[in-house]
CSV table of C-alpha atoms in Angstrom, one decimal:
chain,number,residue,atom,x,y,z
A,1,MET,CA,30.2,89.0,89.5
A,2,SER,CA,28.3,89.9,92.6
A,3,GLU,CA,29.4,92.4,95.2
A,4,LEU,CA,30.6,89.5,97.4
A,5,GLY,CA,33.0,88.5,94.6
A,6,GLU,CA,31.2,85.3,93.9
A,7,LEU,CA,31.7,83.8,90.4
A,8,SER,CA,29.0,83.9,87.8
A,9,ALA,CA,27.3,80.6,86.9
A,10,ASP,CA,29.3,80.5,83.7
A,11,ALA,CA,32.6,80.8,85.5
A,12,LYS,CA,31.5,78.4,88.2
A,13,SER,CA,30.7,75.7,85.7
A,14,LEU,CA,34.1,76.2,84.1
A,15,VAL,CA,35.8,76.0,87.4
A,16,GLU,CA,33.8,72.9,88.3
A,17,LEU,CA,34.8,71.3,85.0
A,18,GLY,CA,38.4,72.1,85.7
A,19,ARG,CA,38.2,70.5,89.2
A,20,ASN,CA,37.0,67.3,87.7
A,21,SER,CA,38.8,66.9,84.5
A,22,ASP,CA,42.2,68.6,84.7
A,23,GLY,CA,44.4,65.8,86.0
A,24,PRO,CA,47.1,63.8,84.4
A,25,SER,CA,46.4,60.6,82.5
A,26,ALA,CA,47.7,57.2,83.5
A,27,SER,CA,50.4,57.5,80.8
A,28,ASP,CA,51.4,60.9,82.2
A,29,ARG,CA,52.0,59.3,85.6
A,30,GLN,CA,53.8,56.4,84.2
A,31,ARG,CA,56.0,58.5,82.0
A,32,VAL,CA,57.2,60.9,84.7
A,33,LYS,CA,57.7,58.1,87.1
A,34,SER,CA,59.9,56.3,84.7
A,35,ARG,CA,61.9,59.4,84.1
A,36,LEU,CA,62.3,59.9,87.8
A,37,ALA,CA,63.3,56.4,88.3
A,38,ALA,CA,66.0,56.9,85.7
A,39,GLU,CA,67.2,60.1,87.4
A,40,LEU,CA,66.9,59.1,91.0
A,41,GLY,CA,67.2,55.4,90.8
A,42,ALA,CA,64.4,53.0,91.0
A,43,ALA,CA,65.1,52.6,94.6
A,44,ALA,CA,63.5,55.9,95.2
A,45,PHE,CA,60.2,54.2,94.6
A,46,VAL,CA,60.9,51.2,96.7
A,47,VAL,CA,59.3,51.4,100.1
A,48,ALA,CA,61.9,50.8,102.7
A,49,ALA,CA,60.4,47.6,104.0
A,50,ALA,CA,60.7,46.0,100.6
A,51,ALA,CA,64.5,46.1,100.9
A,52,THR,CA,64.3,43.3,103.4
A,53,THR,CA,62.1,41.2,101.3
A,54,THR,CA,63.5,37.8,100.5
A,55,LEU,CA,64.1,36.7,97.0
A,56,PRO,CA,61.1,34.5,96.4
A,57,ALA,CA,58.8,37.3,97.5
A,58,ALA,CA,60.7,40.1,95.8
A,59,LEU,CA,60.7,38.8,92.3
A,60,PRO,CA,56.9,38.6,91.9
A,61,ALA,CA,56.6,42.0,93.5
A,62,ALA,CA,59.1,43.4,91.1
A,63,GLY,CA,57.5,41.9,88.1
A,64,ALA,CA,54.1,43.3,89.1
A,65,GLY,CA,55.7,46.6,89.7
A,66,ALA,CA,57.7,46.8,86.6
A,67,SER,CA,55.0,48.4,84.5
A,68,ALA,CA,53.7,50.5,87.3
A,69,LEU,CA,56.9,51.7,88.9
A,70,THR,CA,59.9,52.0,86.7
A,71,ALA,CA,59.8,50.6,83.2
A,72,PRO,CA,63.1,52.2,82.6
A,73,TRP,CA,62.9,52.0,78.9
A,74,VAL,CA,60.2,54.5,78.8
A,75,ALA,CA,62.1,57.0,80.8
A,76,LEU,CA,62.7,59.4,78.0
A,77,ARG,CA,60.4,62.2,77.2
A,78,GLY,CA,57.4,61.6,75.2
A,79,LEU,CA,58.4,58.0,74.8
A,80,TRP,CA,57.8,56.9,71.9
A,81,THR,CA,55.5,54.1,71.3
A,82,HIS,CA,57.7,52.7,68.7
A,83,GLY,CA,60.5,52.2,71.1
A,84,LEU,CA,58.1,50.6,73.6
A,85,VAL,CA,56.9,48.1,71.1
A,86,LYS,CA,60.4,47.2,70.1
A,87,ALA,CA,61.5,46.8,73.7
A,88,ALA,CA,58.3,45.2,74.8
A,89,ALA,CA,59.4,41.6,74.4
A,90,ALA,CA,62.5,42.1,76.4
A,91,ALA,CA,61.0,44.5,78.8
A,92,SER,CA,58.8,42.3,80.9
A,93,ALA,CA,61.6,39.9,81.7
A,94,VAL,CA,64.2,42.6,82.0
A,95,GLY,CA,62.1,44.9,84.0
A,96,ALA,CA,61.3,42.2,86.5
A,97,LEU,CA,64.9,41.3,86.9
A,98,TYR,CA,66.0,44.9,87.0
A,99,LEU,CA,63.5,46.0,89.6
A,100,GLY,CA,64.0,42.8,91.5
A,101,ALA,CA,67.6,43.5,91.9
A,102,LEU,CA,66.9,47.0,93.0
A,103,THR,CA,64.3,45.9,95.4
A,104,LEU,CA,66.7,43.4,97.0
A,105,ALA,CA,69.5,46.0,97.2
A,106,PRO,CA,69.3,48.1,100.3
A,107,SER,CA,67.9,51.4,99.2
A,108,THR,CA,70.3,54.3,99.7
A,109,PRO,CA,69.0,56.8,102.2
A,110,ARG,CA,68.4,60.2,100.7
A,111,SER,CA,70.6,61.7,103.3
A,112,GLN,CA,73.4,59.4,102.3
A,113,ALA,CA,72.8,59.9,98.7
A,114,HIS,CA,73.7,63.6,98.9
A,115,PRO,CA,76.3,63.9,101.6
A,116,PRO,CA,77.6,67.3,100.5
A,117,LYS,CA,74.2,68.8,101.2
A,118,LEU,CA,74.3,67.6,104.7
A,119,ALA,CA,77.8,68.8,105.4
A,120,GLY,CA,78.1,72.3,106.7
A,121,ARG,CA,74.4,72.7,107.4
A,122,THR,CA,73.9,75.7,109.6
A,123,SER,CA,71.0,77.9,110.5
A,124,ALA,CA,73.0,80.9,109.4
A,125,ALA,CA,73.4,79.4,106.0
A,126,HIS,CA,69.7,78.9,105.8
A,127,GLU,CA,68.9,82.4,106.8
A,128,GLN,CA,71.3,83.7,104.2
A,129,LEU,CA,69.4,81.8,101.6
A,130,ALA,CA,66.0,82.6,102.8
A,131,VAL,CA,65.4,85.3,100.2
A,132,PRO,CA,61.8,85.9,99.4
A,133,PRO,CA,61.2,84.5,96.0
A,134,GLU,CA,59.4,87.5,94.5
A,135,SER,CA,62.4,89.7,95.1
A,136,SER,CA,64.6,87.4,93.1
A,137,THR,CA,62.1,86.9,90.4
A,138,ARG,CA,61.5,90.6,89.9
A,139,SER,CA,65.2,91.6,89.8
A,140,ALA,CA,67.4,90.8,87.0
A,141,SER,CA,70.4,90.8,89.2
A,142,GLY,CA,68.6,88.7,91.6
A,143,ALA,CA,67.8,86.2,88.9
A,144,GLU,CA,71.4,86.1,87.9
A,145,GLN,CA,72.5,85.6,91.4
A,146,SER,CA,70.0,82.8,91.8
A,147,ALA,CA,71.1,81.2,88.6
A,148,THR,CA,74.8,81.1,89.7
A,149,SER,CA,74.6,80.7,93.4
A,150,THR,CA,75.8,77.7,95.2
A,151,PRO,CA,73.0,75.4,96.2
A,152,THR,CA,72.0,75.3,99.8
A,153,PRO,CA,73.1,72.4,101.8
A,154,THR,CA,69.9,71.1,103.3
A,155,PRO,CA,66.4,71.8,104.1
A,156,PRO,CA,65.9,73.5,107.4
A,157,ALA,CA,63.1,73.0,109.7
A,158,ALA,CA,61.0,75.9,108.6
A,159,ALA,CA,57.5,75.4,107.4
A,160,GLY,CA,55.5,76.2,104.4
A,161,PRO,CA,56.5,77.6,101.0
A,162,ALA,CA,59.1,79.8,102.5
A,163,GLU,CA,60.8,76.7,103.6
A,164,ALA,CA,60.6,75.3,100.1
A,165,GLN,CA,61.7,78.5,98.4
A,166,ALA,CA,64.6,78.9,100.7
A,167,LEU,CA,65.7,75.4,100.1
A,168,LEU,CA,65.3,75.2,96.4
A,169,PRO,CA,68.4,75.3,94.4
A,170,ALA,CA,69.1,77.8,91.6
A,171,PRO,CA,68.1,76.3,88.3
A,172,ARG,CA,71.5,75.8,86.9
A,173,ALA,CA,72.9,74.6,90.1
A,174,HIS,CA,70.0,72.3,90.4
A,175,ALA,CA,70.7,71.0,86.9
A,176,ALA,CA,74.4,70.5,87.7
A,177,ARG,CA,73.5,68.6,90.8
A,178,ALA,CA,71.0,66.6,89.0
A,179,ARG,CA,73.7,65.7,86.5
A,180,ALA,CA,76.1,64.7,89.2
A,181,SER,CA,73.4,62.7,90.9
A,182,ALA,CA,72.4,61.0,87.7
A,183,ALA,CA,76.0,60.1,87.0
A,184,GLN,CA,76.3,58.6,90.4
A,185,ARG,CA,73.0,56.8,90.0
A,186,SER,CA,74.0,55.6,86.6
A,187,SER,CA,77.1,54.0,87.9
A,188,GLU,CA,75.0,52.4,90.7
A,189,ALA,CA,72.5,51.2,88.1
A,190,ALA,CA,75.3,49.8,86.0
A,191,ALA,CA,76.6,47.9,89.0
A,192,ASP,CA,73.1,46.6,89.6
A,193,ASP,CA,72.8,45.7,86.0
A,194,ALA,CA,76.0,43.8,86.1
A,195,ARG,CA,74.6,41.7,89.0
A,196,VAL,CA,71.5,40.7,87.2
A,197,GLY,CA,72.8,39.8,83.8
A,198,PRO,CA,73.4,41.2,80.3
A,199,ALA,CA,69.8,42.1,79.3
A,200,PRO,CA,69.1,44.8,81.9
A,201,SER,CA,72.6,46.0,81.5
A,202,THR,CA,72.1,46.7,77.9
A,203,LEU,CA,68.7,48.3,78.3
A,204,GLY,CA,69.7,50.2,81.4
A,205,ALA,CA,72.9,51.5,79.8
A,206,GLU,CA,71.0,52.5,76.7
A,207,LEU,CA,68.5,54.3,78.8
A,208,ALA,CA,71.1,56.0,81.0
A,209,LEU,CA,72.9,57.3,77.9
A,210,LEU,CA,69.9,58.7,76.2
A,211,ALA,CA,68.6,60.1,79.4
A,212,SER,CA,71.9,62.0,79.7
A,213,ALA,CA,71.5,63.2,76.1
A,214,GLN,CA,68.0,64.3,76.9
A,215,ARG,CA,69.2,66.3,79.9
A,216,ALA,CA,71.8,67.9,77.8
A,217,LEU,CA,69.1,69.1,75.4
A,218,ARG,CA,67.1,70.5,78.3
A,219,GLU,CA,70.2,72.4,79.4
A,220,HIS,CA,70.7,73.7,75.9
A,221,GLN,CA,73.9,71.8,75.3
A,222,PRO,CA,73.1,70.3,71.9
A,223,GLN,CA,76.7,69.5,71.1
A,224,ARG,CA,76.9,67.4,74.2
A,225,ALA,CA,73.6,65.8,73.3
A,226,LEU,CA,74.9,64.9,69.9
A,227,GLU,CA,78.1,63.4,71.4
A,228,LEU,CA,76.0,61.2,73.7
A,229,ALA,CA,73.7,60.2,70.9
A,230,GLN,CA,76.7,59.2,68.9
A,231,GLN,CA,78.0,57.2,71.8
A,232,HIS,CA,74.7,55.4,71.8
A,233,ALA,CA,74.9,54.7,68.1
A,234,ALA,CA,78.3,53.3,68.5
A,235,ARG,CA,77.6,51.1,71.5
A,236,PHE,CA,74.2,49.9,70.6
A,237,VAL,CA,74.1,49.4,66.9
A,238,SER,CA,70.9,47.4,67.1
A,239,GLY,CA,69.7,48.9,70.3
A,240,SER,CA,66.0,49.2,71.3
A,241,LEU,CA,66.0,52.9,71.4
A,242,GLY,CA,67.4,53.9,68.0
A,243,GLU,CA,64.4,55.9,67.1
A,244,GLU,CA,64.6,57.9,70.3
A,245,ARG,CA,68.3,58.5,69.6
A,246,ARG,CA,67.5,59.8,66.2
A,247,GLY,CA,64.9,62.1,67.6
A,248,ILE,CA,67.4,63.5,70.1
A,249,GLU,CA,69.9,64.0,67.3
A,250,ALA,CA,67.2,65.9,65.3
A,251,LEU,CA,66.4,68.1,68.3
A,252,ALA,CA,70.0,68.8,68.9
A,253,HIS,CA,70.4,70.0,65.3
A,254,CYS,CA,67.4,72.2,65.8
A,255,GLN,CA,69.0,73.7,68.9
A,256,LEU,CA,72.2,74.2,66.9
A,257,GLY,CA,70.2,76.3,64.4
A,258,GLU,CA,70.3,73.6,61.7
A,259,PRO,CA,66.7,72.7,61.1
A,260,GLY,CA,67.6,71.8,57.5
A,261,HIS,CA,70.1,69.1,58.6
A,262,ALA,CA,69.4,65.8,57.0
A,263,THR,CA,69.0,64.1,60.4
A,264,VAL,CA,65.9,66.2,61.0
A,265,ALA,CA,64.3,65.3,57.7
A,266,ASN,CA,65.3,61.7,58.0
A,267,PHE,CA,63.8,61.4,61.4
A,268,LEU,CA,60.5,63.0,60.4
A,269,ALA,CA,60.3,60.7,57.4
A,270,GLN,CA,61.1,57.6,59.3
A,271,ALA,CA,59.0,58.2,62.4
A,272,PRO,CA,56.4,60.7,61.5
A,273,SER,CA,54.0,59.6,64.2
A,274,SER,CA,56.5,59.5,67.0
A,275,PRO,CA,55.6,61.8,69.9
A,276,LEU,CA,59.1,63.1,69.4
A,277,ALA,CA,58.3,64.0,65.9
A,278,ALA,CA,55.8,66.6,67.1
A,279,ARG,CA,58.4,68.2,69.2
A,280,VAL,CA,60.9,68.2,66.4
A,281,ARG,CA,58.4,69.9,64.1
A,282,LYS,CA,57.7,72.5,66.7
A,283,GLU,CA,61.3,73.2,67.7
A,284,CYS,CA,62.6,73.1,64.2
A,285,ALA,CA,59.9,75.3,62.8
A,286,PRO,CA,61.1,78.6,61.4
A,287,ARG,CA,60.6,81.4,63.9
B,1,MET,CA,40.2,88.3,107.7
B,2,ASN,CA,39.4,91.6,109.3
B,3,GLU,CA,36.7,92.5,106.9
B,4,PRO,CA,33.1,91.9,107.8
B,5,GLY,CA,32.2,88.3,107.6
B,6,SER,CA,29.6,88.9,105.0
B,7,ARG,CA,32.3,89.8,102.6
B,8,VAL,CA,34.1,86.6,103.1
B,9,PRO,CA,33.3,84.2,100.3
B,10,ALA,CA,31.2,81.4,101.6
B,11,ALA,CA,33.4,78.6,100.4
B,12,LEU,CA,36.4,80.0,102.2
B,13,ARG,CA,34.5,80.9,105.3
B,14,SER,CA,33.3,77.3,105.8
B,15,ARG,CA,36.6,75.8,105.2
B,16,GLU,CA,38.4,78.3,107.3
B,17,GLU,CA,36.6,77.0,110.4
B,18,ALA,CA,38.1,73.6,110.2
B,19,PRO,CA,41.5,73.7,108.7
B,20,SER,CA,42.8,71.0,111.1
B,21,ALA,CA,44.6,68.1,109.6
B,22,ALA,CA,45.5,69.5,106.3
B,23,THR,CA,47.1,72.6,107.8
B,24,LEU,CA,48.6,71.2,110.9
B,25,GLY,CA,50.4,68.1,109.9
B,26,CYS,CA,51.3,66.1,106.9
B,27,GLY,CA,47.7,65.6,106.0
B,28,ASP,CA,46.9,65.1,102.4
B,29,GLY,CA,46.3,61.4,102.9
B,30,VAL,CA,49.9,60.7,103.6
B,31,PRO,CA,50.1,59.1,107.0
B,32,ALA,CA,52.5,60.6,109.4
B,33,GLU,CA,55.1,58.2,110.5
B,34,PRO,CA,56.3,58.1,114.1
B,35,GLY,CA,59.8,59.0,114.8
B,36,LEU,CA,61.9,61.8,116.2
B,37,GLY,CA,59.8,64.6,117.1
B,38,GLY,CA,56.8,62.5,116.2
B,39,HIS,CA,57.6,62.9,112.5
B,40,ALA,CA,59.9,60.4,110.7
B,41,PRO,CA,60.9,60.8,107.1
B,42,LEU,CA,58.1,60.2,104.7
B,43,SER,CA,58.3,57.7,102.0
B,44,PHE,CA,59.0,59.4,98.7
B,45,ALA,CA,57.2,56.7,96.9
B,46,LEU,CA,54.1,57.3,98.9
B,47,VAL,CA,54.4,61.1,98.6
B,48,TYR,CA,54.7,60.7,94.8
B,49,GLU,CA,51.6,58.5,94.6
B,50,GLN,CA,49.6,60.8,96.7
B,51,HIS,CA,50.7,64.1,95.2
B,52,PHE,CA,51.6,63.5,91.6
B,53,ASP,CA,48.2,64.6,90.3
B,54,PHE,CA,48.3,67.8,92.5
B,55,VAL,CA,51.8,68.7,91.3
B,56,TRP,CA,50.9,68.0,87.7
B,57,ARG,CA,47.7,70.0,87.5
B,58,SER,CA,49.2,72.8,89.6
B,59,ALA,CA,52.1,73.2,87.2
B,60,ARG,CA,49.7,73.2,84.3
B,61,ARG,CA,47.4,75.7,85.9
B,62,LEU,CA,50.3,78.0,86.7
B,63,GLY,CA,50.9,78.2,82.9
B,64,VAL,CA,53.6,75.6,82.1
B,65,ALA,CA,53.3,74.6,78.5
B,66,GLU,CA,52.5,71.0,77.7
B,67,ALA,CA,55.9,70.5,76.1
B,68,SER,CA,57.6,71.4,79.4
B,69,LEU,CA,55.2,69.8,81.8
B,70,ASP,CA,57.1,66.6,82.2
B,71,ASP,CA,60.3,68.4,82.9
B,72,VAL,CA,58.8,70.7,85.5
B,73,VAL,CA,57.0,67.9,87.3
B,74,GLN,CA,60.2,65.9,87.3
B,75,ASP,CA,62.2,68.8,88.6
B,76,VAL,CA,59.6,69.3,91.4
B,77,PHE,CA,59.8,65.7,92.5
B,78,VAL,CA,63.6,65.6,92.3
B,79,THR,CA,63.6,68.6,94.7
B,80,VAL,CA,61.0,66.8,96.9
B,81,TYR,CA,63.1,63.7,96.9
B,82,ARG,CA,66.1,65.7,98.2
B,83,ARG,CA,64.3,67.8,100.6
B,84,LEU,CA,61.8,65.4,102.1
B,85,ASP,CA,63.9,64.4,105.0
B,86,GLY,CA,63.9,68.0,106.1
B,87,PHE,CA,60.1,68.3,106.0
B,88,GLU,CA,59.0,68.5,109.6
B,89,GLY,CA,55.3,68.8,109.2
B,90,ARG,CA,54.9,72.3,110.4
B,91,SER,CA,52.8,73.0,107.3
B,92,SER,CA,50.7,70.8,105.1
B,93,LEU,CA,52.8,68.6,102.9
B,94,LYS,CA,50.5,69.8,100.1
B,95,THR,CA,51.2,73.4,100.6
B,96,TRP,CA,54.9,72.7,101.1
B,97,MET,CA,54.9,71.0,97.7
B,98,PHE,CA,53.0,73.8,96.1
B,99,GLY,CA,55.7,76.1,97.2
B,100,ILE,CA,58.2,73.9,95.3
B,101,VAL,CA,56.0,73.9,92.2
B,102,ARG,CA,55.6,77.6,92.3
B,103,HIS,CA,59.3,78.2,92.7
B,104,THR,CA,60.1,75.8,89.9
B,105,VAL,CA,57.7,77.5,87.6
B,106,HIS,CA,59.2,80.9,88.5
B,107,ASP,CA,62.6,79.5,87.6
B,108,LEU,CA,61.2,78.3,84.4
B,109,ARG,CA,59.9,81.7,83.5
B,110,ARG,CA,63.2,83.3,84.3
B,111,SER,CA,64.9,80.8,82.1
B,112,ALA,CA,62.4,81.3,79.3
B,113,ARG,CA,62.9,85.0,79.5
B,114,ARG,CA,66.7,84.6,79.1
B,115,LYS,CA,66.1,82.2,76.2
B,116,PRO,CA,63.1,83.6,74.4
B,117,THR,CA,63.2,81.0,71.7
B,118,GLU,CA,62.3,78.4,74.1
B,119,PRO,CA,58.6,78.5,74.8
B,120,LEU,CA,58.6,76.7,78.1
B,121,VAL,CA,55.8,78.6,79.6
B,122,ASP,CA,52.6,79.2,77.8
B,123,GLU,CA,52.2,82.7,76.4
B,124,PRO,CA,49.2,84.7,77.2
B,125,ALA,CA,46.2,83.7,75.1
B,126,ASP,CA,46.4,86.9,73.1
B,127,HIS,CA,49.6,85.8,71.6
B,128,ALA,CA,49.4,82.1,71.5
B,129,GLY,CA,46.0,80.4,71.3
B,130,PRO,CA,45.8,76.7,72.2
B,131,THR,CA,46.7,74.4,69.4
B,132,PRO,CA,44.2,72.1,67.9
B,133,GLN,CA,46.1,69.3,69.6
B,134,ASP,CA,45.7,70.9,73.0
B,135,ALA,CA,42.0,71.2,72.3
B,136,ALA,CA,41.7,67.6,71.2
B,137,VAL,CA,43.7,66.3,74.1
B,138,HIS,CA,42.3,68.3,76.9
B,139,GLY,CA,38.9,69.1,75.7
B,140,GLU,CA,37.4,72.4,75.0
B,141,GLY,CA,36.4,73.2,78.5
B,142,THR,CA,39.8,72.6,80.0
B,143,ARG,CA,41.4,74.4,77.1
B,144,LEU,CA,39.2,77.4,77.9
B,145,LEU,CA,40.0,77.2,81.6
B,146,HIS,CA,43.7,77.2,81.0
B,147,ALA,CA,43.4,80.0,78.5
B,148,VAL,CA,41.5,82.1,81.1
B,149,LEU,CA,44.0,81.3,83.8
B,150,ARG,CA,46.8,82.4,81.5
B,151,GLU,CA,45.2,85.8,81.4
B,152,LEU,CA,45.5,86.3,85.1
B,153,ALA,CA,48.5,88.0,86.8
B,154,ASP,CA,50.7,85.4,88.4
B,155,ASP,CA,49.9,86.4,92.0
B,156,LEU,CA,46.2,86.3,91.3
B,157,ARG,CA,46.3,83.1,89.4
B,158,GLU,CA,48.1,81.3,92.3
B,159,VAL,CA,45.4,82.3,94.7
B,160,PHE,CA,42.6,81.4,92.3
B,161,VAL,CA,44.1,78.0,91.5
B,162,LEU,CA,44.5,77.0,95.2
B,163,SER,CA,41.2,78.5,96.4
B,164,GLU,CA,38.8,77.8,93.5
B,165,LEU,CA,40.3,74.8,91.8
B,166,GLU,CA,42.0,73.0,94.7
B,167,GLN,CA,39.4,74.2,97.1
B,168,MET,CA,41.9,75.0,99.8
B,169,SER,CA,40.9,77.1,102.8
B,170,ALA,CA,42.1,80.7,103.1
B,171,PRO,CA,44.6,79.8,105.8
B,172,GLU,CA,46.0,77.0,103.6
B,173,VAL,CA,46.3,79.3,100.7
B,174,ALA,CA,48.0,81.9,103.0
B,175,SER,CA,50.4,79.2,104.1
B,176,ALA,CA,51.2,78.0,100.6
B,177,LEU,CA,51.9,81.5,99.3
B,178,SER,CA,53.4,83.0,102.5
B,179,LEU,CA,50.7,85.6,102.6
B,180,ASN,CA,48.4,86.8,105.4
B,181,VAL,CA,44.8,85.7,105.1
B,182,ASN,CA,43.6,89.2,104.4
B,183,THR,CA,45.8,89.4,101.4
B,184,VAL,CA,44.4,86.0,100.2
B,185,TYR,CA,40.9,87.3,100.4
B,186,SER,CA,41.8,90.5,98.6
B,187,ARG,CA,43.6,88.7,95.8
B,188,LEU,CA,40.8,86.2,95.5
B,189,ARG,CA,38.3,88.9,94.9
B,190,SER,CA,40.6,90.5,92.3
B,191,ALA,CA,41.3,87.1,90.7
B,192,ARG,CA,37.6,86.4,90.4
B,193,LYS,CA,37.1,89.7,88.7
B,194,GLU,CA,39.9,89.1,86.3
B,195,PHE,CA,38.7,85.6,85.7
B,196,GLU,CA,35.2,86.8,84.8
B,197,ALA,CA,36.6,89.5,82.5
B,198,ALA,CA,39.0,87.1,80.8
B,199,LEU,CA,36.3,84.5,80.3
B,200,LYS,CA,34.0,87.1,78.7
B,201,ARG,CA,36.8,88.3,76.5
B,202,LEU,CA,37.8,84.9,75.3
B,203,ARG,CA,34.3,83.8,74.7
B,204,SER,CA,33.7,87.0,72.7
B,205,ARG,CA,36.8,86.4,70.6
B,206,ASP,CA,35.8,82.8,69.9
B,207,GLU,CA,32.4,83.9,68.8
B,208,TRP,CA,33.9,86.6,66.6
B,209,ARG,CA,36.3,84.0,65.0
B,210,SER,CA,33.5,81.5,64.4
B,211,ARG,CA,31.4,84.0,62.4
């Protein structure tokens, strides 16, 4: 390194490589978008103008966008080629109908979607929450406080990262709100499903249930995840996402400290090449 | 920067002279929409399309493990979705979003520390080398880059990522990290030194292992 702090040629070439080849793949984009659509509702990805589109125009648009925008059956982590293949036949028609319905439905404004956050918004509240992030990250008590504090109502008009940091919810509060939001969205999605017929209803409900189970895993609530998976098994005996459910069950047993549970071995035996299988192997590995 | 101009890295110096759009408005390719105060709510869908790649690679470069990357990026965009109405364009949308990425990653680290059995954030390379799968998926060069980045202290890594990899100007980096520009330059110099040292160290270790 020179006196001016320039990088060496070796480091520069590595940086250059990173600039050009460090992005997500198309499947990464698709997967996360599907998950977001499941959590926020597909309407989040519908441009406002589309809400006024008439039926003949909306359906083709929805069909074209089904793979690019929502594809709700791929909303679960790592998903799971096997599930995709099984759902593929139904997916194109279902996705078109599902997204078409969402496109036609007026999209819920974000501000209306979370009325509690708008209520009681004051600059004083914002100032109180505008704690520099580093102080909270470096202090155990700060971390605890952050983890248990009530989320802030709304974003203020501040600029830059300070704005973002001040507005960000504590992780657990965030998760709780995400759950509440997801539940609300799920019921909205169920209503949408009911309007467009049985196929999307089944797939959407399957998805919503497993997405909830997935969230439970993320929040280290394996028992809850198992309950949801069992609900899925009872409601969708021949559902399209059975493999995904079994993967979730296996992961839940791993979180419960039961890596030797038959569910784990069965899942790995039945779906050894599932992307979830890699995660199961990793999380169930002896530590 | 108060230091002599000759000590300002050339890349930053040139960009610093013309920060305009990216630092003053929404920038980042997302068109500002007219409205109250000249800035109506942005379309989440458009923001997602324009910034997904940036959020993804930023989270990864800040050390989020592959297994947690989807979750982190999803959390970032959930936050963006909820907060976008409040974004008033006083900073670049990109730097605003980086603040959210950064905070989400910090939260993840805290969570991982409380639950040490959950490896949500990549360990330093000394403790957990990249898996063969990582290498296969991302290529040897990218693997090495991430391994080197993991060796940097958090505050230096953030500056390095934004400046060297995202090629942001010093004022943009300062805005994204709530620092003054002098601190950005100072950290960038330190980050480059650490980067060089870590790169040498990792290369030496790889050579030793391959003997």
